[in-house]
GROMACS .gro file of C-alpha atoms in nm:
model
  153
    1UNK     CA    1   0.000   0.000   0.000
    2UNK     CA    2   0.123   0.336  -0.151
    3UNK     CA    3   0.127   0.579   0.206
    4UNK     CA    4   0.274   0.903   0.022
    5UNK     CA    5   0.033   1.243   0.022
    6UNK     CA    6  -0.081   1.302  -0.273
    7UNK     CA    7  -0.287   1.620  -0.472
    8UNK     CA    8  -0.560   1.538  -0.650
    9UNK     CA    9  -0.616   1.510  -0.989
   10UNK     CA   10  -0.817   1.848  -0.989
   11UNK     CA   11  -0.605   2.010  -0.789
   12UNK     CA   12  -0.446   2.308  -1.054
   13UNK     CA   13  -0.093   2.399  -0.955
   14UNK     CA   14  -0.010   2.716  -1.041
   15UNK     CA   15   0.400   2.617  -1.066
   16UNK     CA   16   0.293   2.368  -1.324
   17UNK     CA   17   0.111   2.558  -1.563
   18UNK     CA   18   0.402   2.855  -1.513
   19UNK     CA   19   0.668   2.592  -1.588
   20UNK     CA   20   0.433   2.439  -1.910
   21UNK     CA   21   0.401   2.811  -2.058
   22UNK     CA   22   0.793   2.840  -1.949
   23UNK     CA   23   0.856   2.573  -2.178
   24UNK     CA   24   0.632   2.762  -2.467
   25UNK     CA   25   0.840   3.057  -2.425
   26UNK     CA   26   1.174   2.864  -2.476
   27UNK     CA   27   1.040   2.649  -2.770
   28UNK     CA   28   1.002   2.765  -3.115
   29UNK     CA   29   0.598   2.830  -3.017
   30UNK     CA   30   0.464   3.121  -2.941
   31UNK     CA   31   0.353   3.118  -2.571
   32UNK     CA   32   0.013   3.221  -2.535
   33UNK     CA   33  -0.104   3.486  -2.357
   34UNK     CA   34  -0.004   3.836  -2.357
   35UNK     CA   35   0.395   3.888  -2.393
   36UNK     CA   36   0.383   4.163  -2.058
   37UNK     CA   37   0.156   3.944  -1.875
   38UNK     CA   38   0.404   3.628  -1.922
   39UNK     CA   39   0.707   3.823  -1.820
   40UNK     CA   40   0.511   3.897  -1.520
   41UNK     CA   41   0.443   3.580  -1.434
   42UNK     CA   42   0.758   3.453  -1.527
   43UNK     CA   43   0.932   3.751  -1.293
   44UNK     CA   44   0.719   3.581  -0.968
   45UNK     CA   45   0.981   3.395  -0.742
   46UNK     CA   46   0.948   3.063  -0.628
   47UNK     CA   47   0.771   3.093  -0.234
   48UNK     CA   48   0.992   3.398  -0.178
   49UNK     CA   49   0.868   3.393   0.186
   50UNK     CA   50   0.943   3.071   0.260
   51UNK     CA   51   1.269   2.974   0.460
   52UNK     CA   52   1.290   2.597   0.419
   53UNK     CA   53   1.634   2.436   0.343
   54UNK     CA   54   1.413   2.150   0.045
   55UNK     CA   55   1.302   2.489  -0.123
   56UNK     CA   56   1.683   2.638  -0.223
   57UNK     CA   57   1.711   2.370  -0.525
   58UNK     CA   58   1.383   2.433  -0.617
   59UNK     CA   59   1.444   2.787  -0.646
   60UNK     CA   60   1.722   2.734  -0.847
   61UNK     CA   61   1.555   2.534  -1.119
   62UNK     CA   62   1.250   2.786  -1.123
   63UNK     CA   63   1.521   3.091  -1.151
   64UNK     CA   64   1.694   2.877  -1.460
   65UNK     CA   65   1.352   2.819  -1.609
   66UNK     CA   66   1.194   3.120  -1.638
   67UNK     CA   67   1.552   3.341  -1.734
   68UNK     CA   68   1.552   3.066  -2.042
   69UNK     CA   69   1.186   3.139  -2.080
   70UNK     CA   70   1.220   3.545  -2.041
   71UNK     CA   71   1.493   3.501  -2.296
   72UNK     CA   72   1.344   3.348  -2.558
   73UNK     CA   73   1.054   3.531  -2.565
   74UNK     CA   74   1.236   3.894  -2.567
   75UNK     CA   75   1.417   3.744  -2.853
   76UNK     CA   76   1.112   3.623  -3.008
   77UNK     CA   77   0.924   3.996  -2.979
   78UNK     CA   78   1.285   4.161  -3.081
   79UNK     CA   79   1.267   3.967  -3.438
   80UNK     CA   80   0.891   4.012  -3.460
   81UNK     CA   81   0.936   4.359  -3.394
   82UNK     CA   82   0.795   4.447  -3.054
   83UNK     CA   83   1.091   4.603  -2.960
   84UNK     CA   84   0.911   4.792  -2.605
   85UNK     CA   85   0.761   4.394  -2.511
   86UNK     CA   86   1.109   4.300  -2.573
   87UNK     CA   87   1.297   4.548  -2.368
   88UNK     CA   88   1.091   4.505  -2.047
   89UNK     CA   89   1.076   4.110  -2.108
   90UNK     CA   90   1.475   4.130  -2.111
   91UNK     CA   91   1.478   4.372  -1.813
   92UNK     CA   92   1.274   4.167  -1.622
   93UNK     CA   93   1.546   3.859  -1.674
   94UNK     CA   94   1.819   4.094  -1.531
   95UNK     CA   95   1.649   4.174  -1.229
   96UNK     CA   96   1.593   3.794  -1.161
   97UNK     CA   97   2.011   3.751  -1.207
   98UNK     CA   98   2.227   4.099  -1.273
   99UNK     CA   99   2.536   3.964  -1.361
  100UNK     CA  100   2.353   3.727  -1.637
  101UNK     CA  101   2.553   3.800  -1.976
  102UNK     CA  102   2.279   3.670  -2.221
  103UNK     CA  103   1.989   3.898  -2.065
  104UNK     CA  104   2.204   4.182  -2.129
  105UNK     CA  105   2.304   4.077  -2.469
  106UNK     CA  106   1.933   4.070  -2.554
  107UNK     CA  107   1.877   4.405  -2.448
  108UNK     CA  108   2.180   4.532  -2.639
  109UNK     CA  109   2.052   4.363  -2.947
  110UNK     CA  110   1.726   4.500  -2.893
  111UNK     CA  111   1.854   4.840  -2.881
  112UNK     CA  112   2.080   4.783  -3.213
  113UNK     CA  113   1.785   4.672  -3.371
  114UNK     CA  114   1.584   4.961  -3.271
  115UNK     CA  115   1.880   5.175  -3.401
  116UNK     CA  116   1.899   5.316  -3.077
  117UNK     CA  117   2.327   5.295  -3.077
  118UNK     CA  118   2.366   5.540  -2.797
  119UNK     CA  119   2.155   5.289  -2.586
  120UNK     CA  120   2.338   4.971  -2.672
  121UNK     CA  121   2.706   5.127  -2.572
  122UNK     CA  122   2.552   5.255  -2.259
  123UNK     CA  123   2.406   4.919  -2.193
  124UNK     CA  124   2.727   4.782  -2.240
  125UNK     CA  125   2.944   4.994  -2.048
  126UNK     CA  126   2.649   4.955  -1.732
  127UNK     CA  127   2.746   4.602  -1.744
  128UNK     CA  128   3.136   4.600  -1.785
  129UNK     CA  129   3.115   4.858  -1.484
  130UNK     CA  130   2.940   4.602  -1.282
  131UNK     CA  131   3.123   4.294  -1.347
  132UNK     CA  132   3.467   4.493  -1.270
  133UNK     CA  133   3.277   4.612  -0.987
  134UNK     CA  134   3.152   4.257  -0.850
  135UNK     CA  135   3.380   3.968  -0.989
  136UNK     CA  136   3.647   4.185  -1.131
  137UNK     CA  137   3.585   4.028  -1.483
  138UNK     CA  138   3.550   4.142  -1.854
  139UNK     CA  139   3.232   4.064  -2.040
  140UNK     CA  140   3.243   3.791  -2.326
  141UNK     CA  141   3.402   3.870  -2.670
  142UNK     CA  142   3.081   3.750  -2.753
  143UNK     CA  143   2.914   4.041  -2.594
  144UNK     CA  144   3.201   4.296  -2.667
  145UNK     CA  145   3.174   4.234  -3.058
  146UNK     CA  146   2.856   4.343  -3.040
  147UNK     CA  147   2.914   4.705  -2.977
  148UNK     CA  148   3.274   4.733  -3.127
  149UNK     CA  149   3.109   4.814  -3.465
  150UNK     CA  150   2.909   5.082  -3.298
  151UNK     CA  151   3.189   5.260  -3.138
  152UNK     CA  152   3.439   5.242  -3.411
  153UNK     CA  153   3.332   5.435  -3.647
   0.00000   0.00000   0.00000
């Protein structure tokens, strides 16, 4: 005899159906739903007031789950052209992890993309300021290539 507790079947769990549309947003699919609701819902931590030791690994796949998600769909609203969905989508992924290189790539692309150059370097620097300031590290040559052109001109 199975003695475990157990929902039931009708029970809706609202981590579930964040980490199904989650998976939308990373796939090739577009999520549905409206783009500033999901980034909402996708910005919601994982029992922030909750101190219990089981819950830290948890966190941590939640966090990893919805930055993916966040990602994909800023990139997905950058190439279909909803450039302010995009920014705040993006913005909302560095606020869940600062130092995160590929949120801040996004938003730099964004910005190039909007032909807002001004924005981009200044998005850029932002970011090389804070990782000298915190690890003491460069950004990517990934990341750096992408404003080089800008500023050498």
């Amino acid at each position: 005899m199975d003695r475990r507790l157990r929902l039931a079947p009708v029970v809706d769990v609202d981590l579930h159906r964040a980490r199904c549309r989650a998976q939308d947003a990373i796939g090739d699919r577009r999520p549905p739903g409206d783009p500033e609701e999901l980034a909402a819902a996708f910005g919601e931590e994982l029992l922030p007031q909750w101190p219990d030791e089981w819950l830290v690994l948890e966190r941590e796949r939640w966090d990893q789950l919805r930055l993916h998600a966040l990602e994909g769909l800023a990139r997905r609203l950058r190439r279909d052209g909803e450039y302010l969905a995009a920014l705040q989508t993006a913005l909302t992924a560095t606020q869940i992890d600062p130092i995160r290189e590929t949120a801040h790539r996004i938003l730099i692309e964004i910005h190039i993309a909007e032909g807002n150059t001004a924005c981009a370097v200044k998005r850029y620097k932002d970011y090389q300021r804070l990782l000298r300031q915190e690890l003491e590290v460069e950004p990517s040559p990934l990341m750096t290539r992408l404003v080089q052109d800008l500023t050498s001109a």
